[in-house]
Amino acid sequence: MEERMVKFYSKENNNLALHAIPGHFATSHSHINYYIDVTSMKARVKEAKEAVKVLYQKTGNPSYVDTVVCMDRTEMIGGFLAERFEQGDFMSTNLHETIYVISPEMNSSGQMIFRDNTKNMITGKHIVLLLDTTTTGETIRRCLECIRYYGGIIEDVVAIFSTVKEVDGHRVESLFTEKDVPGYQAYEQHDCPYCAKGMKLEAMVNGYGYSKL
């Protein structure tokens, strides 16, 4: 797999590159013909800062930002994004005038939860939701439901890579889209042409990486 990896550079920042491996892969919600690897942007300080330069420009310039909720190990990007908001012309309801950066916990049933010691960072707070990759919007929908359940106010939804433009009335802004990866496709499991041809899955993939089969 690894020897097939290709790079697609951002049209907005030459210092940002998306790594992609062509093949037959399964996410929790779909089958895809490219594994999108954004590990370096989540793990390297320099790349995370470059990603934030573009992401910040793509946000809707919310009047209030209290909390950045990070999914799939995007906390470093979330931290730099929060810092960028603090440097800009924003307001916060937080008494300490600084932004929270947190991630939900996944319980044994796969539900997203916030513990009692972090609920105060969501309830009544203005939230920016940050994700790494999303292909069907289902993860975003679950995040929005969780945030709303705890009383959060969603201001923006941003991602590193996204094939969806809107979920539940919230626009999704991203660094990269399927247009940046020529031929990228996502399929429902029962409509996957690779499965129809009897081609086996190569790996299971999610925000943490991939596991070969």
JSON list of C-alpha atoms in Angstrom, two decimals:
[
{"chain": "A", "resi": 1, "resn": "MET", "atom": "CA", "xyz": [0.00, 0.00, 0.00]},
{"chain": "A", "resi": 2, "resn": "GLU", "atom": "CA", "xyz": [2.55, 2.54, 1.12]},
{"chain": "A", "resi": 3, "resn": "GLU", "atom": "CA", "xyz": [4.50, 2.47, -2.15]},
{"chain": "A", "resi": 4, "resn": "ARG", "atom": "CA", "xyz": [1.36, 3.67, -3.97]},
{"chain": "A", "resi": 5, "resn": "MET", "atom": "CA", "xyz": [1.05, 6.85, -1.90]},
{"chain": "A", "resi": 6, "resn": "VAL", "atom": "CA", "xyz": [0.72, 10.08, -3.88]},
{"chain": "A", "resi": 7, "resn": "LYS", "atom": "CA", "xyz": [0.67, 13.74, -2.83]},
{"chain": "A", "resi": 8, "resn": "PHE", "atom": "CA", "xyz": [-1.83, 16.42, -3.77]},
{"chain": "A", "resi": 9, "resn": "TYR", "atom": "CA", "xyz": [-0.78, 19.97, -2.91]},
{"chain": "A", "resi": 10, "resn": "SER", "atom": "CA", "xyz": [-3.17, 22.63, -1.68]},
{"chain": "A", "resi": 11, "resn": "LYS", "atom": "CA", "xyz": [-4.13, 25.28, -4.23]},
{"chain": "A", "resi": 12, "resn": "GLU", "atom": "CA", "xyz": [-4.16, 27.81, -1.38]},
{"chain": "A", "resi": 13, "resn": "ASN", "atom": "CA", "xyz": [-0.90, 26.94, 0.38]},
{"chain": "A", "resi": 14, "resn": "ASN", "atom": "CA", "xyz": [2.05, 25.22, -1.31]},
{"chain": "A", "resi": 15, "resn": "ASN", "atom": "CA", "xyz": [3.31, 24.07, 2.08]},
{"chain": "A", "resi": 16, "resn": "LEU", "atom": "CA", "xyz": [0.31, 21.78, 2.57]},
{"chain": "A", "resi": 17, "resn": "ALA", "atom": "CA", "xyz": [0.05, 18.38, 0.90]},
{"chain": "A", "resi": 18, "resn": "LEU", "atom": "CA", "xyz": [-2.59, 15.69, 1.18]},
{"chain": "A", "resi": 19, "resn": "HIS", "atom": "CA", "xyz": [-1.26, 12.12, 1.17]},
{"chain": "A", "resi": 20, "resn": "ALA", "atom": "CA", "xyz": [-3.51, 9.56, -0.51]},
{"chain": "A", "resi": 21, "resn": "ILE", "atom": "CA", "xyz": [-3.26, 5.83, -1.22]},
{"chain": "A", "resi": 22, "resn": "PRO", "atom": "CA", "xyz": [-5.42, 4.40, -4.02]},
{"chain": "A", "resi": 23, "resn": "GLY", "atom": "CA", "xyz": [-7.13, 1.08, -3.36]},
{"chain": "A", "resi": 24, "resn": "HIS", "atom": "CA", "xyz": [-10.23, -0.47, -1.79]},
{"chain": "A", "resi": 25, "resn": "PHE", "atom": "CA", "xyz": [-10.84, 0.60, 1.81]},
{"chain": "A", "resi": 26, "resn": "ALA", "atom": "CA", "xyz": [-13.68, 0.65, 4.32]},
{"chain": "A", "resi": 27, "resn": "THR", "atom": "CA", "xyz": [-14.59, 3.37, 6.78]},
{"chain": "A", "resi": 28, "resn": "SER", "atom": "CA", "xyz": [-17.27, 2.95, 9.43]},
{"chain": "A", "resi": 29, "resn": "HIS", "atom": "CA", "xyz": [-19.86, 4.38, 7.02]},
{"chain": "A", "resi": 30, "resn": "SER", "atom": "CA", "xyz": [-18.66, 3.74, 3.45]},
{"chain": "A", "resi": 31, "resn": "HIS", "atom": "CA", "xyz": [-16.22, 2.14, 1.04]},
{"chain": "A", "resi": 32, "resn": "ILE", "atom": "CA", "xyz": [-13.65, 4.45, -0.58]},
{"chain": "A", "resi": 33, "resn": "ASN", "atom": "CA", "xyz": [-11.11, 4.17, -3.40]},
{"chain": "A", "resi": 34, "resn": "TYR", "atom": "CA", "xyz": [-8.51, 6.38, -1.70]},
{"chain": "A", "resi": 35, "resn": "TYR", "atom": "CA", "xyz": [-7.25, 6.33, 1.86]},
{"chain": "A", "resi": 36, "resn": "ILE", "atom": "CA", "xyz": [-6.72, 9.98, 2.78]},
{"chain": "A", "resi": 37, "resn": "ASP", "atom": "CA", "xyz": [-3.81, 10.31, 5.20]},
{"chain": "A", "resi": 38, "resn": "VAL", "atom": "CA", "xyz": [-3.60, 13.63, 7.06]},
{"chain": "A", "resi": 39, "resn": "THR", "atom": "CA", "xyz": [-1.34, 12.32, 9.84]},
{"chain": "A", "resi": 40, "resn": "SER", "atom": "CA", "xyz": [1.49, 14.75, 9.13]},
{"chain": "A", "resi": 41, "resn": "MET", "atom": "CA", "xyz": [-0.82, 17.76, 9.42]},
{"chain": "A", "resi": 42, "resn": "LYS", "atom": "CA", "xyz": [-2.06, 16.50, 12.79]},
{"chain": "A", "resi": 43, "resn": "ALA", "atom": "CA", "xyz": [1.37, 15.52, 14.13]},
{"chain": "A", "resi": 44, "resn": "ARG", "atom": "CA", "xyz": [3.86, 18.07, 12.78]},
{"chain": "A", "resi": 45, "resn": "VAL", "atom": "CA", "xyz": [3.83, 21.51, 14.35]},
{"chain": "A", "resi": 46, "resn": "LYS", "atom": "CA", "xyz": [4.90, 23.36, 11.19]},
{"chain": "A", "resi": 47, "resn": "GLU", "atom": "CA", "xyz": [2.24, 21.69, 9.02]},
{"chain": "A", "resi": 48, "resn": "ALA", "atom": "CA", "xyz": [-0.45, 22.19, 11.67]},
{"chain": "A", "resi": 49, "resn": "LYS", "atom": "CA", "xyz": [0.32, 25.93, 11.72]},
{"chain": "A", "resi": 50, "resn": "GLU", "atom": "CA", "xyz": [0.16, 26.09, 7.92]},
{"chain": "A", "resi": 51, "resn": "ALA", "atom": "CA", "xyz": [-3.19, 24.27, 7.97]},
{"chain": "A", "resi": 52, "resn": "VAL", "atom": "CA", "xyz": [-4.57, 26.80, 10.45]},
{"chain": "A", "resi": 53, "resn": "LYS", "atom": "CA", "xyz": [-3.62, 29.71, 8.18]},
{"chain": "A", "resi": 54, "resn": "VAL", "atom": "CA", "xyz": [-6.07, 28.40, 5.59]},
{"chain": "A", "resi": 55, "resn": "LEU", "atom": "CA", "xyz": [-8.71, 27.04, 7.98]},
{"chain": "A", "resi": 56, "resn": "TYR", "atom": "CA", "xyz": [-8.98, 30.34, 9.82]},
{"chain": "A", "resi": 57, "resn": "GLN", "atom": "CA", "xyz": [-9.73, 32.12, 6.57]},
{"chain": "A", "resi": 58, "resn": "LYS", "atom": "CA", "xyz": [-12.45, 29.59, 5.78]},
{"chain": "A", "resi": 59, "resn": "THR", "atom": "CA", "xyz": [-14.35, 30.04, 9.04]},
{"chain": "A", "resi": 60, "resn": "GLY", "atom": "CA", "xyz": [-17.40, 32.27, 8.97]},
{"chain": "A", "resi": 61, "resn": "ASN", "atom": "CA", "xyz": [-15.73, 34.83, 11.25]},
{"chain": "A", "resi": 62, "resn": "PRO", "atom": "CA", "xyz": [-18.01, 34.02, 14.20]},
{"chain": "A", "resi": 63, "resn": "SER", "atom": "CA", "xyz": [-18.59, 36.83, 16.66]},
{"chain": "A", "resi": 64, "resn": "TYR", "atom": "CA", "xyz": [-18.13, 34.43, 19.58]},
{"chain": "A", "resi": 65, "resn": "VAL", "atom": "CA", "xyz": [-15.80, 31.46, 20.05]},
{"chain": "A", "resi": 66, "resn": "ASP", "atom": "CA", "xyz": [-15.60, 29.72, 23.42]},
{"chain": "A", "resi": 67, "resn": "THR", "atom": "CA", "xyz": [-14.57, 26.17, 22.58]},
{"chain": "A", "resi": 68, "resn": "VAL", "atom": "CA", "xyz": [-12.95, 24.19, 19.77]},
{"chain": "A", "resi": 69, "resn": "VAL", "atom": "CA", "xyz": [-14.15, 20.58, 19.79]},
{"chain": "A", "resi": 70, "resn": "CYS", "atom": "CA", "xyz": [-11.56, 18.33, 18.13]},
{"chain": "A", "resi": 71, "resn": "MET", "atom": "CA", "xyz": [-12.22, 14.94, 16.57]},
{"chain": "A", "resi": 72, "resn": "ASP", "atom": "CA", "xyz": [-9.75, 12.23, 15.53]},
{"chain": "A", "resi": 73, "resn": "ARG", "atom": "CA", "xyz": [-6.62, 13.61, 17.19]},
{"chain": "A", "resi": 74, "resn": "THR", "atom": "CA", "xyz": [-6.82, 17.10, 15.69]},
{"chain": "A", "resi": 75, "resn": "GLU", "atom": "CA", "xyz": [-6.06, 18.74, 19.04]},
{"chain": "A", "resi": 76, "resn": "MET", "atom": "CA", "xyz": [-2.79, 20.35, 17.91]},
{"chain": "A", "resi": 77, "resn": "ILE", "atom": "CA", "xyz": [-4.49, 21.99, 14.95]},
{"chain": "A", "resi": 78, "resn": "GLY", "atom": "CA", "xyz": [-7.35, 22.93, 17.27]},
{"chain": "A", "resi": 79, "resn": "GLY", "atom": "CA", "xyz": [-4.94, 24.58, 19.69]},
{"chain": "A", "resi": 80, "resn": "PHE", "atom": "CA", "xyz": [-3.34, 26.70, 16.97]},
{"chain": "A", "resi": 81, "resn": "LEU", "atom": "CA", "xyz": [-6.78, 27.55, 15.57]},
{"chain": "A", "resi": 82, "resn": "ALA", "atom": "CA", "xyz": [-7.95, 28.69, 19.02]},
{"chain": "A", "resi": 83, "resn": "GLU", "atom": "CA", "xyz": [-4.81, 30.83, 19.32]},
{"chain": "A", "resi": 84, "resn": "ARG", "atom": "CA", "xyz": [-5.58, 32.38, 15.94]},
{"chain": "A", "resi": 85, "resn": "PHE", "atom": "CA", "xyz": [-9.11, 33.22, 17.06]},
{"chain": "A", "resi": 86, "resn": "GLU", "atom": "CA", "xyz": [-7.72, 34.83, 20.21]},
{"chain": "A", "resi": 87, "resn": "GLN", "atom": "CA", "xyz": [-5.42, 36.99, 18.11]},
{"chain": "A", "resi": 88, "resn": "GLY", "atom": "CA", "xyz": [-8.34, 38.09, 15.94]},
{"chain": "A", "resi": 89, "resn": "ASP", "atom": "CA", "xyz": [-11.37, 40.24, 16.61]},
{"chain": "A", "resi": 90, "resn": "PHE", "atom": "CA", "xyz": [-13.53, 37.75, 18.50]},
{"chain": "A", "resi": 91, "resn": "MET", "atom": "CA", "xyz": [-15.53, 37.72, 21.70]},
{"chain": "A", "resi": 92, "resn": "SER", "atom": "CA", "xyz": [-15.93, 34.97, 24.27]},
{"chain": "A", "resi": 93, "resn": "THR", "atom": "CA", "xyz": [-18.36, 34.27, 27.05]},
{"chain": "A", "resi": 94, "resn": "ASN", "atom": "CA", "xyz": [-15.55, 32.58, 29.00]},
{"chain": "A", "resi": 95, "resn": "LEU", "atom": "CA", "xyz": [-14.72, 34.61, 32.10]},
{"chain": "A", "resi": 96, "resn": "HIS", "atom": "CA", "xyz": [-11.00, 33.90, 31.70]},
{"chain": "A", "resi": 97, "resn": "GLU", "atom": "CA", "xyz": [-11.15, 35.24, 28.09]},
{"chain": "A", "resi": 98, "resn": "THR", "atom": "CA", "xyz": [-9.39, 32.25, 26.54]},
{"chain": "A", "resi": 99, "resn": "ILE", "atom": "CA", "xyz": [-10.68, 29.35, 24.45]},
{"chain": "A", "resi": 100, "resn": "TYR", "atom": "CA", "xyz": [-11.18, 25.74, 25.50]},
{"chain": "A", "resi": 101, "resn": "VAL", "atom": "CA", "xyz": [-9.81, 22.97, 23.25]},
{"chain": "A", "resi": 102, "resn": "ILE", "atom": "CA", "xyz": [-11.35, 19.58, 24.07]},
{"chain": "A", "resi": 103, "resn": "SER", "atom": "CA", "xyz": [-12.35, 16.24, 22.56]},
{"chain": "A", "resi": 104, "resn": "PRO", "atom": "CA", "xyz": [-15.38, 14.08, 23.37]},
{"chain": "A", "resi": 105, "resn": "GLU", "atom": "CA", "xyz": [-15.01, 10.61, 24.81]},
{"chain": "A", "resi": 106, "resn": "MET", "atom": "CA", "xyz": [-16.37, 7.57, 23.01]},
{"chain": "A", "resi": 107, "resn": "ASN", "atom": "CA", "xyz": [-18.14, 5.15, 25.37]},
{"chain": "A", "resi": 108, "resn": "SER", "atom": "CA", "xyz": [-18.41, 1.38, 24.91]},
{"chain": "A", "resi": 109, "resn": "SER", "atom": "CA", "xyz": [-21.52, 1.83, 22.76]},
{"chain": "A", "resi": 110, "resn": "GLY", "atom": "CA", "xyz": [-19.77, 4.21, 20.37]},
{"chain": "A", "resi": 111, "resn": "GLN", "atom": "CA", "xyz": [-21.62, 7.24, 21.72]},
{"chain": "A", "resi": 112, "resn": "MET", "atom": "CA", "xyz": [-19.87, 10.59, 22.17]},
{"chain": "A", "resi": 113, "resn": "ILE", "atom": "CA", "xyz": [-19.98, 11.94, 25.68]},
{"chain": "A", "resi": 114, "resn": "PHE", "atom": "CA", "xyz": [-18.50, 14.78, 27.72]},
{"chain": "A", "resi": 115, "resn": "ARG", "atom": "CA", "xyz": [-17.74, 14.04, 31.36]},
{"chain": "A", "resi": 116, "resn": "ASP", "atom": "CA", "xyz": [-19.01, 16.22, 34.19]},
{"chain": "A", "resi": 117, "resn": "ASN", "atom": "CA", "xyz": [-15.66, 18.03, 34.45]},
{"chain": "A", "resi": 118, "resn": "THR", "atom": "CA", "xyz": [-15.84, 19.15, 30.81]},
{"chain": "A", "resi": 119, "resn": "LYS", "atom": "CA", "xyz": [-19.58, 19.74, 30.31]},
{"chain": "A", "resi": 120, "resn": "ASN", "atom": "CA", "xyz": [-19.14, 23.35, 31.42]},
{"chain": "A", "resi": 121, "resn": "MET", "atom": "CA", "xyz": [-16.90, 23.82, 28.35]},
{"chain": "A", "resi": 122, "resn": "ILE", "atom": "CA", "xyz": [-19.84, 22.90, 26.09]},
{"chain": "A", "resi": 123, "resn": "THR", "atom": "CA", "xyz": [-23.07, 23.98, 27.78]},
{"chain": "A", "resi": 124, "resn": "GLY", "atom": "CA", "xyz": [-24.03, 27.46, 26.60]},
{"chain": "A", "resi": 125, "resn": "LYS", "atom": "CA", "xyz": [-20.71, 27.83, 24.76]},
{"chain": "A", "resi": 126, "resn": "HIS", "atom": "CA", "xyz": [-20.10, 28.89, 21.17]},
{"chain": "A", "resi": 127, "resn": "ILE", "atom": "CA", "xyz": [-18.45, 25.93, 19.45]},
{"chain": "A", "resi": 128, "resn": "VAL", "atom": "CA", "xyz": [-16.19, 25.44, 16.44]},
{"chain": "A", "resi": 129, "resn": "LEU", "atom": "CA", "xyz": [-16.15, 21.75, 15.42]},
{"chain": "A", "resi": 130, "resn": "LEU", "atom": "CA", "xyz": [-12.89, 20.47, 13.87]},
{"chain": "A", "resi": 131, "resn": "LEU", "atom": "CA", "xyz": [-12.51, 17.11, 12.08]},
{"chain": "A", "resi": 132, "resn": "ASP", "atom": "CA", "xyz": [-9.80, 15.43, 10.02]},
{"chain": "A", "resi": 133, "resn": "THR", "atom": "CA", "xyz": [-11.67, 13.66, 7.18]},
{"chain": "A", "resi": 134, "resn": "THR", "atom": "CA", "xyz": [-15.35, 13.11, 6.44]},
{"chain": "A", "resi": 135, "resn": "THR", "atom": "CA", "xyz": [-16.94, 11.37, 3.47]},
{"chain": "A", "resi": 136, "resn": "THR", "atom": "CA", "xyz": [-20.62, 10.86, 4.31]},
{"chain": "A", "resi": 137, "resn": "GLY", "atom": "CA", "xyz": [-21.24, 13.51, 6.95]},
{"chain": "A", "resi": 138, "resn": "GLU", "atom": "CA", "xyz": [-22.45, 10.91, 9.44]},
{"chain": "A", "resi": 139, "resn": "THR", "atom": "CA", "xyz": [-19.65, 11.63, 11.93]},
{"chain": "A", "resi": 140, "resn": "ILE", "atom": "CA", "xyz": [-20.38, 15.36, 11.69]},
{"chain": "A", "resi": 141, "resn": "ARG", "atom": "CA", "xyz": [-24.08, 14.69, 12.28]},
{"chain": "A", "resi": 142, "resn": "ARG", "atom": "CA", "xyz": [-23.30, 12.64, 15.39]},
{"chain": "A", "resi": 143, "resn": "CYS", "atom": "CA", "xyz": [-20.97, 15.38, 16.67]},
{"chain": "A", "resi": 144, "resn": "LEU", "atom": "CA", "xyz": [-23.61, 18.05, 16.15]},
{"chain": "A", "resi": 145, "resn": "GLU", "atom": "CA", "xyz": [-26.21, 15.96, 17.95]},
{"chain": "A", "resi": 146, "resn": "CYS", "atom": "CA", "xyz": [-23.82, 15.43, 20.87]},
{"chain": "A", "resi": 147, "resn": "ILE", "atom": "CA", "xyz": [-22.91, 19.12, 21.13]},
{"chain": "A", "resi": 148, "resn": "ARG", "atom": "CA", "xyz": [-26.54, 20.18, 20.96]},
{"chain": "A", "resi": 149, "resn": "TYR", "atom": "CA", "xyz": [-27.47, 17.57, 23.59]},
{"chain": "A", "resi": 150, "resn": "TYR", "atom": "CA", "xyz": [-25.04, 19.21, 26.01]},
{"chain": "A", "resi": 151, "resn": "GLY", "atom": "CA", "xyz": [-26.36, 22.67, 25.17]},
{"chain": "A", "resi": 152, "resn": "GLY", "atom": "CA", "xyz": [-23.57, 23.88, 22.89]},
{"chain": "A", "resi": 153, "resn": "ILE", "atom": "CA", "xyz": [-24.07, 26.49, 20.17]},
{"chain": "A", "resi": 154, "resn": "ILE", "atom": "CA", "xyz": [-22.44, 25.45, 16.87]},
{"chain": "A", "resi": 155, "resn": "GLU", "atom": "CA", "xyz": [-20.74, 28.36, 15.12]},
{"chain": "A", "resi": 156, "resn": "ASP", "atom": "CA", "xyz": [-18.58, 26.64, 12.50]},
{"chain": "A", "resi": 157, "resn": "VAL", "atom": "CA", "xyz": [-17.69, 23.19, 11.16]},
{"chain": "A", "resi": 158, "resn": "VAL", "atom": "CA", "xyz": [-14.24, 22.81, 9.58]},
{"chain": "A", "resi": 159, "resn": "ALA", "atom": "CA", "xyz": [-12.27, 19.79, 8.35]},
{"chain": "A", "resi": 160, "resn": "ILE", "atom": "CA", "xyz": [-8.96, 18.96, 6.73]},
{"chain": "A", "resi": 161, "resn": "PHE", "atom": "CA", "xyz": [-10.66, 16.85, 4.01]},
{"chain": "A", "resi": 162, "resn": "SER", "atom": "CA", "xyz": [-14.38, 16.71, 3.30]},
{"chain": "A", "resi": 163, "resn": "THR", "atom": "CA", "xyz": [-16.62, 15.53, 0.49]},
{"chain": "A", "resi": 164, "resn": "VAL", "atom": "CA", "xyz": [-19.73, 17.02, 2.10]},
{"chain": "A", "resi": 165, "resn": "LYS", "atom": "CA", "xyz": [-20.60, 20.71, 1.94]},
{"chain": "A", "resi": 166, "resn": "GLU", "atom": "CA", "xyz": [-23.42, 20.93, 4.49]},
{"chain": "A", "resi": 167, "resn": "VAL", "atom": "CA", "xyz": [-24.81, 18.87, 7.36]},
{"chain": "A", "resi": 168, "resn": "ASP", "atom": "CA", "xyz": [-28.00, 19.71, 9.26]},
{"chain": "A", "resi": 169, "resn": "GLY", "atom": "CA", "xyz": [-27.95, 23.28, 8.01]},
{"chain": "A", "resi": 170, "resn": "HIS", "atom": "CA", "xyz": [-24.29, 23.85, 8.92]},
{"chain": "A", "resi": 171, "resn": "ARG", "atom": "CA", "xyz": [-21.84, 24.58, 6.12]},
{"chain": "A", "resi": 172, "resn": "VAL", "atom": "CA", "xyz": [-18.68, 22.43, 6.17]},
{"chain": "A", "resi": 173, "resn": "GLU", "atom": "CA", "xyz": [-15.48, 24.22, 5.17]},
{"chain": "A", "resi": 174, "resn": "SER", "atom": "CA", "xyz": [-12.33, 22.20, 4.45]},
{"chain": "A", "resi": 175, "resn": "LEU", "atom": "CA", "xyz": [-8.71, 22.49, 3.34]},
{"chain": "A", "resi": 176, "resn": "PHE", "atom": "CA", "xyz": [-9.20, 19.80, 0.69]},
{"chain": "A", "resi": 177, "resn": "THR", "atom": "CA", "xyz": [-12.20, 18.29, -1.10]},
{"chain": "A", "resi": 178, "resn": "GLU", "atom": "CA", "xyz": [-12.71, 15.34, -3.43]},
{"chain": "A", "resi": 179, "resn": "LYS", "atom": "CA", "xyz": [-11.90, 17.71, -6.32]},
{"chain": "A", "resi": 180, "resn": "ASP", "atom": "CA", "xyz": [-8.31, 17.82, -5.07]},
{"chain": "A", "resi": 181, "resn": "VAL", "atom": "CA", "xyz": [-8.00, 14.02, -5.42]},
{"chain": "A", "resi": 182, "resn": "PRO", "atom": "CA", "xyz": [-8.75, 13.07, -9.07]},
{"chain": "A", "resi": 183, "resn": "GLY", "atom": "CA", "xyz": [-11.12, 10.12, -9.28]},
{"chain": "A", "resi": 184, "resn": "TYR", "atom": "CA", "xyz": [-11.95, 10.03, -5.57]},
{"chain": "A", "resi": 185, "resn": "GLN", "atom": "CA", "xyz": [-15.15, 8.09, -4.87]},
{"chain": "A", "resi": 186, "resn": "ALA", "atom": "CA", "xyz": [-17.06, 6.95, -1.79]},
{"chain": "A", "resi": 187, "resn": "TYR", "atom": "CA", "xyz": [-19.76, 4.28, -1.96]},
{"chain": "A", "resi": 188, "resn": "GLU", "atom": "CA", "xyz": [-22.40, 2.75, 0.23]},
{"chain": "A", "resi": 189, "resn": "GLN", "atom": "CA", "xyz": [-21.29, -0.78, 1.06]},
{"chain": "A", "resi": 190, "resn": "HIS", "atom": "CA", "xyz": [-24.09, -2.37, -0.97]},
{"chain": "A", "resi": 191, "resn": "ASP", "atom": "CA", "xyz": [-23.27, -0.16, -4.00]},
{"chain": "A", "resi": 192, "resn": "CYS", "atom": "CA", "xyz": [-19.48, -0.62, -3.97]},
{"chain": "A", "resi": 193, "resn": "PRO", "atom": "CA", "xyz": [-18.26, -1.60, -7.49]},
{"chain": "A", "resi": 194, "resn": "TYR", "atom": "CA", "xyz": [-15.10, -3.13, -6.06]},
{"chain": "A", "resi": 195, "resn": "CYS", "atom": "CA", "xyz": [-17.12, -5.49, -3.90]},
{"chain": "A", "resi": 196, "resn": "ALA", "atom": "CA", "xyz": [-19.34, -6.29, -6.91]},
{"chain": "A", "resi": 197, "resn": "LYS", "atom": "CA", "xyz": [-16.21, -7.37, -8.79]},
{"chain": "A", "resi": 198, "resn": "GLY", "atom": "CA", "xyz": [-15.13, -9.55, -5.88]},
{"chain": "A", "resi": 199, "resn": "MET", "atom": "CA", "xyz": [-12.15, -7.35, -4.97]},
{"chain": "A", "resi": 200, "resn": "LYS", "atom": "CA", "xyz": [-11.22, -7.74, -1.32]},
{"chain": "A", "resi": 201, "resn": "LEU", "atom": "CA", "xyz": [-10.83, -4.84, 1.07]},
{"chain": "A", "resi": 202, "resn": "GLU", "atom": "CA", "xyz": [-7.22, -3.85, 1.70]},
{"chain": "A", "resi": 203, "resn": "ALA", "atom": "CA", "xyz": [-7.68, -2.09, 5.04]},
{"chain": "A", "resi": 204, "resn": "MET", "atom": "CA", "xyz": [-10.09, -0.66, 7.57]},
{"chain": "A", "resi": 205, "resn": "VAL", "atom": "CA", "xyz": [-9.50, 3.08, 7.99]},
{"chain": "A", "resi": 206, "resn": "ASN", "atom": "CA", "xyz": [-10.53, 5.80, 10.43]},
{"chain": "A", "resi": 207, "resn": "GLY", "atom": "CA", "xyz": [-9.18, 8.97, 12.00]},
{"chain": "A", "resi": 208, "resn": "TYR", "atom": "CA", "xyz": [-6.44, 7.03, 13.77]},
{"chain": "A", "resi": 209, "resn": "GLY", "atom": "CA", "xyz": [-5.04, 5.42, 10.62]},
{"chain": "A", "resi": 210, "resn": "TYR", "atom": "CA", "xyz": [-5.44, 2.11, 8.86]},
{"chain": "A", "resi": 211, "resn": "SER", "atom": "CA", "xyz": [-5.29, -1.60, 9.68]},
{"chain": "A", "resi": 212, "resn": "LYS", "atom": "CA", "xyz": [-4.48, -3.90, 6.81]},
{"chain": "A", "resi": 213, "resn": "LEU", "atom": "CA", "xyz": [-6.71, -6.92, 6.27]}
]
